[in-house]
Coordinates of C-alpha atoms in Angstrom, one line a residue:
X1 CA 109.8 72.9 54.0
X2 CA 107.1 73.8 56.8
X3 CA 103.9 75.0 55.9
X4 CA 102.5 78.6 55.9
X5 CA 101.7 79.5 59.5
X6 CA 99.1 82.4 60.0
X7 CA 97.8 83.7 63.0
X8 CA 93.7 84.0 63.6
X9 CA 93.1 85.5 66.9
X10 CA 94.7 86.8 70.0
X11 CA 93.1 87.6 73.1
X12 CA 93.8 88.7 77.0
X13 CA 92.7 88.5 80.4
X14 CA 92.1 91.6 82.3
X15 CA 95.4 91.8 83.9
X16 CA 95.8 93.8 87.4
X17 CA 98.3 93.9 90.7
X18 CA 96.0 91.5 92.2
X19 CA 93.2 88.9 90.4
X20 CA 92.1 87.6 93.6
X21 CA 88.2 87.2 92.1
X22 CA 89.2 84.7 89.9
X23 CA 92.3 81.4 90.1
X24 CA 94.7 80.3 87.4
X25 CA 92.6 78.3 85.4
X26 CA 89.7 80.9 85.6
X27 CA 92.4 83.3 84.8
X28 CA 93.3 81.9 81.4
X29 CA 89.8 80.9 80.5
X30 CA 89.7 84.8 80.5
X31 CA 92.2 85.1 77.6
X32 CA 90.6 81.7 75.8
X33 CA 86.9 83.3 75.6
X34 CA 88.8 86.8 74.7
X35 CA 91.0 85.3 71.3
X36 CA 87.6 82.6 70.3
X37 CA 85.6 85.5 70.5
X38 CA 88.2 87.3 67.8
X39 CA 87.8 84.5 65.8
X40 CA 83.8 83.7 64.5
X41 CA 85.0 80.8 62.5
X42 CA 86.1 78.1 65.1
X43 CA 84.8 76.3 68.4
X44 CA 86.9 75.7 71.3
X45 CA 86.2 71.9 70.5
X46 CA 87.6 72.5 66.6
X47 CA 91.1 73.3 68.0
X48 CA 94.0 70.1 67.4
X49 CA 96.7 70.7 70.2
X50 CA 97.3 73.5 72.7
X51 CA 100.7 74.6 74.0
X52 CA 101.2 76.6 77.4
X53 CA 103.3 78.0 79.5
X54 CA 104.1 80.3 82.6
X55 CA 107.2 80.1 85.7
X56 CA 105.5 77.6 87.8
X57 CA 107.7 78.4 91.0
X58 CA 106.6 81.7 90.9
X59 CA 102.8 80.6 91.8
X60 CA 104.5 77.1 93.4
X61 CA 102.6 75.1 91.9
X62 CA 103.9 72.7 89.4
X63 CA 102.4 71.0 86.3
X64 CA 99.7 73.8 86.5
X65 CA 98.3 72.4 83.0
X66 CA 97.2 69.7 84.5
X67 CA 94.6 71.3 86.9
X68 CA 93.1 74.1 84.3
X69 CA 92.8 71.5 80.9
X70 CA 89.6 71.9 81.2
X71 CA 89.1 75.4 81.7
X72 CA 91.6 75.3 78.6
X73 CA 89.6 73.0 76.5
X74 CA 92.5 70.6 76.3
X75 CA 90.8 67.4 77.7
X76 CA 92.3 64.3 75.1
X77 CA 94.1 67.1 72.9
X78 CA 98.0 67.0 73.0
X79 CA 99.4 69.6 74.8
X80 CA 103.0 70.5 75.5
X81 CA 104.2 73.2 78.5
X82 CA 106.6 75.7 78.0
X83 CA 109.4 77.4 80.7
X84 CA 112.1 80.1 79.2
X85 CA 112.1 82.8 81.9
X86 CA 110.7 86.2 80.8
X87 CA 110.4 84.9 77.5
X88 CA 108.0 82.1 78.8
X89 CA 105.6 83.6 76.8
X90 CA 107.6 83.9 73.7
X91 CA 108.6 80.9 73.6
X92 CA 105.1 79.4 74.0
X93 CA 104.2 81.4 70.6
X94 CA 107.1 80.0 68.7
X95 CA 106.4 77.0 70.0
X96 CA 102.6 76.9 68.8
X97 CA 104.1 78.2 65.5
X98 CA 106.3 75.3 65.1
X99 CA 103.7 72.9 65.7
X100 CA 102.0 73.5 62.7
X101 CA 104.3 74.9 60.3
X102 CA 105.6 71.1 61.2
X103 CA 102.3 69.5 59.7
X104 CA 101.4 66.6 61.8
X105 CA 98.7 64.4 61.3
X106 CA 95.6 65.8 62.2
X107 CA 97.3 69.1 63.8
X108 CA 96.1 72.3 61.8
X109 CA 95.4 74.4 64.2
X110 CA 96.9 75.4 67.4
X111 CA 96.1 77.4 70.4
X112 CA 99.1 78.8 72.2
X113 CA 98.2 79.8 75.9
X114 CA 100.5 82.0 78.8
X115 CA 99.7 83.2 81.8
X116 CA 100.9 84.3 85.3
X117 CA 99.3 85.2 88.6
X118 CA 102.2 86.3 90.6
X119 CA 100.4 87.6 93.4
X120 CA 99.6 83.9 94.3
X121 CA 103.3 82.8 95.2
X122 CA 106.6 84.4 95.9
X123 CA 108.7 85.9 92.7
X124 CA 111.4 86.5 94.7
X125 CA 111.8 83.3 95.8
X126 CA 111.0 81.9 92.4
X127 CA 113.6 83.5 91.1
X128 CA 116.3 82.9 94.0
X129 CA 115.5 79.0 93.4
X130 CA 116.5 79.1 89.6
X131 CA 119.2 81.6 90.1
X132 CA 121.2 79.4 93.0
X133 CA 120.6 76.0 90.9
X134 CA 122.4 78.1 88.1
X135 CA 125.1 79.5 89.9
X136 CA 125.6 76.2 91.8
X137 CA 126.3 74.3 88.3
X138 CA 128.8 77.3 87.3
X139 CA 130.6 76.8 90.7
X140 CA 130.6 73.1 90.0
X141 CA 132.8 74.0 86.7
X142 CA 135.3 75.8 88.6
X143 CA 134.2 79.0 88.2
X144 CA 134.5 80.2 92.6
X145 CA 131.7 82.2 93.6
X146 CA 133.3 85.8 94.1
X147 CA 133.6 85.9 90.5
X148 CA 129.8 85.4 90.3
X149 CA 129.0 88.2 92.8
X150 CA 127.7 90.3 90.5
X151 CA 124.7 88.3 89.8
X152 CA 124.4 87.5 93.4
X153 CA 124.5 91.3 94.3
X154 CA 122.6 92.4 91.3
X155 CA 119.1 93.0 92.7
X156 CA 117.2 90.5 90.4
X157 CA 115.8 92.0 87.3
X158 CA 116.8 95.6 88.2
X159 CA 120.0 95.4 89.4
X160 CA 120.9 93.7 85.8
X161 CA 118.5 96.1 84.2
X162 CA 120.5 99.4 86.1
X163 CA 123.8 97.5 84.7
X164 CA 122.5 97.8 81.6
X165 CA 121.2 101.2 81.8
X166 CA 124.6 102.5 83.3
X167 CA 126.0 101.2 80.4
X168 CA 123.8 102.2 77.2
X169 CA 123.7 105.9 79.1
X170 CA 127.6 106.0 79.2
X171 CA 127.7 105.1 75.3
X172 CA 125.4 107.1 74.4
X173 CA 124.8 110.1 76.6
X174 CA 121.1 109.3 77.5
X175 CA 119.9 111.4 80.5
X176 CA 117.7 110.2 82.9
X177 CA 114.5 112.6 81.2
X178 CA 115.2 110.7 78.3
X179 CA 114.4 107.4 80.5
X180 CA 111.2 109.0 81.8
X181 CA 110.0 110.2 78.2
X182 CA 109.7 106.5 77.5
X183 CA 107.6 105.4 80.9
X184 CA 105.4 108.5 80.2
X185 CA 104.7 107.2 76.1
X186 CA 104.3 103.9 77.4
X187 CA 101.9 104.8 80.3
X188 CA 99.9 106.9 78.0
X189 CA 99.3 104.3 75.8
X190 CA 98.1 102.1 78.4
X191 CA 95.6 104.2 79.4
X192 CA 94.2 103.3 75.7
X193 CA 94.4 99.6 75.9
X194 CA 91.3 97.8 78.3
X195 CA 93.5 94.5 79.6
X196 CA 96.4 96.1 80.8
X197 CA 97.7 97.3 84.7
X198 CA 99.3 100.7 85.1
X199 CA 97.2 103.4 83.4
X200 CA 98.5 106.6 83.4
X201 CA 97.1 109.0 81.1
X202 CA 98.0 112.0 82.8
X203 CA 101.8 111.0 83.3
X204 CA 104.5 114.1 83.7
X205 CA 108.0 113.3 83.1
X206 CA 108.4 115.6 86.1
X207 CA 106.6 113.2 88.1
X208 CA 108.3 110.4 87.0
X209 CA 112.0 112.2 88.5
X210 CA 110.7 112.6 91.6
X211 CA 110.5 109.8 92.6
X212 CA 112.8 107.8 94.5
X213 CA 115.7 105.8 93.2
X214 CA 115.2 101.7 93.5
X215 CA 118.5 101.1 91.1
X216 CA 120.6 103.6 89.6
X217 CA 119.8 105.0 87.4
X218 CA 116.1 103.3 87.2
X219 CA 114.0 105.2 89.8
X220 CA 110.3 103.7 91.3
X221 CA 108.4 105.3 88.7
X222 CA 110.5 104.1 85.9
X223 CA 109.9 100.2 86.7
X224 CA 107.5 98.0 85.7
X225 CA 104.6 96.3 87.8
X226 CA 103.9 92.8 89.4
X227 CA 100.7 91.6 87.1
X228 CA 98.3 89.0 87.2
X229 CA 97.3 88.1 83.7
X230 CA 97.1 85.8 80.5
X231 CA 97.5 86.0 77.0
X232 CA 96.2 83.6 74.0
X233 CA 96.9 83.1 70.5
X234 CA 96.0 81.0 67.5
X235 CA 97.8 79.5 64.8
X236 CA 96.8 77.7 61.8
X237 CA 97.5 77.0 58.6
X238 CA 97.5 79.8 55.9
X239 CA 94.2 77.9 54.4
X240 CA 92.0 77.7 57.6
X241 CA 93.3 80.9 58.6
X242 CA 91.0 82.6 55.7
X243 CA 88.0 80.6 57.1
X244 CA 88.2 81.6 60.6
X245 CA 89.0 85.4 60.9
X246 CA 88.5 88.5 58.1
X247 CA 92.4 89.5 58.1
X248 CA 94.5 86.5 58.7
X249 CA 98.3 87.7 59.7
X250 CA 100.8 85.8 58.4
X251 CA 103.9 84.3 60.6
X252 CA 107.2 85.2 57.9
X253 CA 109.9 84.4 60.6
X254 CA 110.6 83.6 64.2
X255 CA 114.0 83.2 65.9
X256 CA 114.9 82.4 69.5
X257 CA 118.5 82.8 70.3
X258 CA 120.7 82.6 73.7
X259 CA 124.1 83.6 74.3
X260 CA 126.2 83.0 77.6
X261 CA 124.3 83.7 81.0
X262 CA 124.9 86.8 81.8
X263 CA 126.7 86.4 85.2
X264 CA 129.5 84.7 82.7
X265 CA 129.0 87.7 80.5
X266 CA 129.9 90.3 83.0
X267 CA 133.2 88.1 84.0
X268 CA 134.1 88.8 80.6
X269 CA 133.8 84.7 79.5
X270 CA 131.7 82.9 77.0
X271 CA 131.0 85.1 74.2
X272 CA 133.4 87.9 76.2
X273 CA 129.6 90.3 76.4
X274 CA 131.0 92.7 78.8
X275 CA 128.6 95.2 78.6
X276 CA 125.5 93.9 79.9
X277 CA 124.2 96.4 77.0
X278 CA 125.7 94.6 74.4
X279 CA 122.5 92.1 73.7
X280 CA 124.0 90.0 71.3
X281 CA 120.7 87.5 71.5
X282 CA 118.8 89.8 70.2
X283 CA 121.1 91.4 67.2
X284 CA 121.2 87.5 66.6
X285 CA 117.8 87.0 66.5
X286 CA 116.6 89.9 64.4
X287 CA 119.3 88.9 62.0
X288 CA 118.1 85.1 61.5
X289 CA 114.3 86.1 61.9
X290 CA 114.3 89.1 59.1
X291 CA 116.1 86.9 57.2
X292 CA 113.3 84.4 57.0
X293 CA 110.7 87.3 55.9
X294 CA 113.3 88.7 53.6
X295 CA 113.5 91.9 55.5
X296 CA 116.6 93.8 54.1
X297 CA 116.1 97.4 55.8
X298 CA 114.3 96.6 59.0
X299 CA 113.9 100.5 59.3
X300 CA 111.8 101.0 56.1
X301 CA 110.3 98.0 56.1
X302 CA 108.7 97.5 59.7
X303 CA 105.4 99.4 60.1
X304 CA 105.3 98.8 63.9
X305 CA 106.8 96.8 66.9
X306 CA 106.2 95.4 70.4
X307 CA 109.7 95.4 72.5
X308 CA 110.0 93.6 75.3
X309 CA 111.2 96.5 78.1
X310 CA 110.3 96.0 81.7
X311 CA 112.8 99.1 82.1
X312 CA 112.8 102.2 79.9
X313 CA 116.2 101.9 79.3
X314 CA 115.7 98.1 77.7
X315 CA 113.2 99.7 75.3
X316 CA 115.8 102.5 74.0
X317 CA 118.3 100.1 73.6
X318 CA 116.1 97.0 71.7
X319 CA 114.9 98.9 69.2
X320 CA 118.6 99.6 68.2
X321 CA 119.8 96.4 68.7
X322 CA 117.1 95.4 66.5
X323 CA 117.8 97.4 63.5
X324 CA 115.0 99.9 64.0
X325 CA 117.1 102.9 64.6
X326 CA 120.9 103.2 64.3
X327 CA 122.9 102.8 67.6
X328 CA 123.1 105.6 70.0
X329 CA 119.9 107.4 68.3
X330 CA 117.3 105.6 70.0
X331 CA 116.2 108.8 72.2
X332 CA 116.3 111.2 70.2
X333 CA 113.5 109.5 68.2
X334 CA 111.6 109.4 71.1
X335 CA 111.9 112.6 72.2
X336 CA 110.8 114.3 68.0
X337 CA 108.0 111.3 68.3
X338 CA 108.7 109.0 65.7
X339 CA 107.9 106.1 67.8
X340 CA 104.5 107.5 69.1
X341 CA 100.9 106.3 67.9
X342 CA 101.2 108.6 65.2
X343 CA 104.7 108.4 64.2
X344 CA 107.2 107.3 61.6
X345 CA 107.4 103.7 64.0
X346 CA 105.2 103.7 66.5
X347 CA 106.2 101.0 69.2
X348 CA 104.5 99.6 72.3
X349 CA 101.2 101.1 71.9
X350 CA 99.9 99.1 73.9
X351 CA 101.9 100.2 77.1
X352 CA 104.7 97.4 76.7
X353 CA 106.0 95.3 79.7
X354 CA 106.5 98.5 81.5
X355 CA 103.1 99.4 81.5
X356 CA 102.0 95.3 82.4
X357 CA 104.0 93.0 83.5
X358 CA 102.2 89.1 84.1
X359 CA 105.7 87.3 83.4
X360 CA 105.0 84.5 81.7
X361 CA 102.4 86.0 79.3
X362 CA 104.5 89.3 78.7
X363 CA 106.6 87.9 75.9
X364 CA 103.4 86.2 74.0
X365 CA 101.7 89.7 74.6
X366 CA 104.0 91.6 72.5
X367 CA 103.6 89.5 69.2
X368 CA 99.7 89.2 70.1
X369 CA 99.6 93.1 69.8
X370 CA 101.8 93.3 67.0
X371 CA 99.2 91.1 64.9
X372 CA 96.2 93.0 66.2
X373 CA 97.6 95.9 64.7
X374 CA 97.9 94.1 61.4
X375 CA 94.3 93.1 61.9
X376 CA 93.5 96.8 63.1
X377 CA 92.1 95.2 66.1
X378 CA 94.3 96.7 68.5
X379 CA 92.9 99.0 71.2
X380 CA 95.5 101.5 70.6
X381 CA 95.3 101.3 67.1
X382 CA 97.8 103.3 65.1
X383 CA 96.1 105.2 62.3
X384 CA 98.4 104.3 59.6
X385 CA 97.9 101.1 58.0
X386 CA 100.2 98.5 59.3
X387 CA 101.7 95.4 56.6
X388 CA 105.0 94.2 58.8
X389 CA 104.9 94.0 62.8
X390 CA 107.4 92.1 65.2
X391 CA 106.9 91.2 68.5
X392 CA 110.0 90.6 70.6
X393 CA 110.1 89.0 74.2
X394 CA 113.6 89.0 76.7
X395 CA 114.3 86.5 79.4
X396 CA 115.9 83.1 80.0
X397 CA 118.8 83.4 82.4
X398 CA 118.9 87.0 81.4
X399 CA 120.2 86.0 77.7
X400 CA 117.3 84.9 75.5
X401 CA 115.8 86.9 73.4
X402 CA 112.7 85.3 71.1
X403 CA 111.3 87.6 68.0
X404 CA 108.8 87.1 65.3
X405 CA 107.9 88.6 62.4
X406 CA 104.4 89.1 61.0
X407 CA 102.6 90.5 57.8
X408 CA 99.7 90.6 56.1
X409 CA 101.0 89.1 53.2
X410 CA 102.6 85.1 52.8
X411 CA 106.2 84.6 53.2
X412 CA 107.9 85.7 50.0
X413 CA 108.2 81.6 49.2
X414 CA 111.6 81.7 47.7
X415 CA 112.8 82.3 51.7
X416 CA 110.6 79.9 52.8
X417 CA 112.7 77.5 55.2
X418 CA 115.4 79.4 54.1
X419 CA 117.0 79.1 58.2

């Protein structure tokens, strides 16, 4: 059975287009300075083992850990590096989680660490590298390569993200105001939050449709941005939690769950997840993580959540597959304003991925938020009080989706290492 794993502190870089005033490791000793200075009761020298992550090959430079462990404060501390994807960042929180819920010698607390600076490589070509390894291992299998052109032809992230969208609007008759409702929320809220890129405060939906299309249905206002930025988090035990930070937020459960790539999932193979809207990773994932926290009616019981949606259509159809709203509903919510700041659920105040978009730290940024707003930290703060937050993150080869649920109160122990 692992031990109680809170969180203390979170903190950010200022995230923009282009950090060219500062480099990588000055980058995330940004977000470091930003979560220590959340946290009055610990030293940089007091924490027992880091963990970090980004997508080197999108910068092109590999074992970047090694160059900034100083900037990190990792000199002769363990440290392990993390690489999912989108859910780099994600992943990297689990992971810090895991480390101390594990109770290792010596290891109490942990300081989880992810960060990208895009505009200092190529993403495209990033991305093109792991995507032809990939498809070069499925062609090795037998599967020929026409039957993998729809990855090939997709357009990266959009192109699968327009699949999607086609898909979830066909099922459920979203239009494409609908769409921009979400950017304009998510721009908004921004505009409220001091670390992150695209702040819009004055955002029409009008202005939103006329711009051009990139994707169909996904137009250029409706996509997110390329950021530079870094995110930062700190775990502990439920114990030291109490003596580092006022409102300690308690880690209840955390899954991370893949199902086939999704080039085999349009072919109709692996799991047979034909519709690219059909996330099964992250139905999966809610189910095993809520289980943990012994969360019965994710609906009533969540106060607020961070989603992981680059594109507006993502976010509409994440909060369903996660149990927030029942299928098909997810923008008509939107559009009476349950999920603004003042709402029944509010979600994304912060702006979400579509407001900031620094790839590797994106899916630690949504369960950093989710636990400020525990703390009432959060820039955005919503005005009711908030016991149960998740933060989920979307990535891997298009398939992973990571989620983890936090509270002010201690795991209800009789679901303790219950999964």
């Amino acid at each position: 059975m692992g031990r109680q794993v809170a969180i203390a502190s979170a903190g950010f870089s200022e995230h923009a287009s282009k950090r060219s005033d500062v480099n990588m490791a000055e980058l995330v000793s940004e977000a470091v300075e930003d979560c220590l200075k959340n946290a009055p009761g610990i030293e940089l020298g007091d924490i027992d083992a880091f963990v970090n992550g980004n997508m080197p090959a999108f910068e092109g430079v590999n074992l970047p850990e090694l160059w900034m462990t100083d900037w990190m404060g990792a000199r002769n501390k363990p440290l392990l590096r993390v690489t999912t994807g989108g859910t780099t960042g994600g992943t990297v929180a689990i992971s810090g989680y895991y480390t101390v819920a594990a109770g290792l010698p010596k290891i109490d607390t942990v300081l989880a660490i992810a960060f990208e600076q895009q505009s200092q490589g190529d993403t495209s070509v990033g991305l093109g590298s792991v995507a032809y390894g990939e498809i070069s291992v499925l062609n090795t299998m037998g599967i020929p390569y026409d039957q993998l052109s729809r990855l090939l032809s997709a357009g990266a992230a959009i192109g699968v993200a327009a699949y999607q969208a086609t898909n979830y609007m066909r099922k459920t008759h979203t239009t494409e105001e609908d769409l921009a409702r979400v950017v304009v929320q998510n721009r908004h809220n921004a505009a409220k939050t001091w670390w992150t890129h695209l702040k819009m405060p004055d955002l029409t939906i009008e202005e939103v449709l006329d711009t051009p299309y990139i994707s169909f249905p996904l137009r250029y206002g409706m996509v997110c941005p390329a950021s530079d930025g870094a995110c930062a988090m700190l775990f502990t035990t439920e114990e030291k939690a109490k003596e580092i930070c006022d409102i300690p937020v308690y880690v209840n459960g955390v899954a991370s769950v893949a199902n086939e790539t999704a080039v085999l999932g349009y072919d109709g193979s692996g799991t047979g997840q034909i519709d690219p809207s059909d996330q099964l990773g992250a139905m999966k994932s809610s189910e095993l993580a809520y289980y943990q926290a012994g969360i019965s009616f994710p609906r009533k019981e969540i106060d607020y959540a961070e989603v992981y949606s680059p594109f507006p259509n993502q976010e509409l159809m994440w909060v369903e597959k996660l149990g927030l709203f029942e299928e098909t509903t997810a923008p008509k919510m939107y559009e009476a304003g349950v999920t603004a700041l003042k709402g029944e659920l509010p979600i994304n105040c912060s702006g979400g991925v579509n407001s900031t978009n620094a790839i590797g730290a994106s899916a630690m940024e949504r369960p950093a938020e989710a636990a400020l707003q525990i703390m009432g930290k959060a820039d955005n703060q919503v005005p009711k009080t908030v016991h149960t937050s998740i933060g989920h993150g979307w990535g891997g080869s298009l398939n992973l989706c990571t989620l983890m649920v936090m509270s002010d109160e201690p795991q209800r122990k009789w679901k303790r290492g219950a999964m």
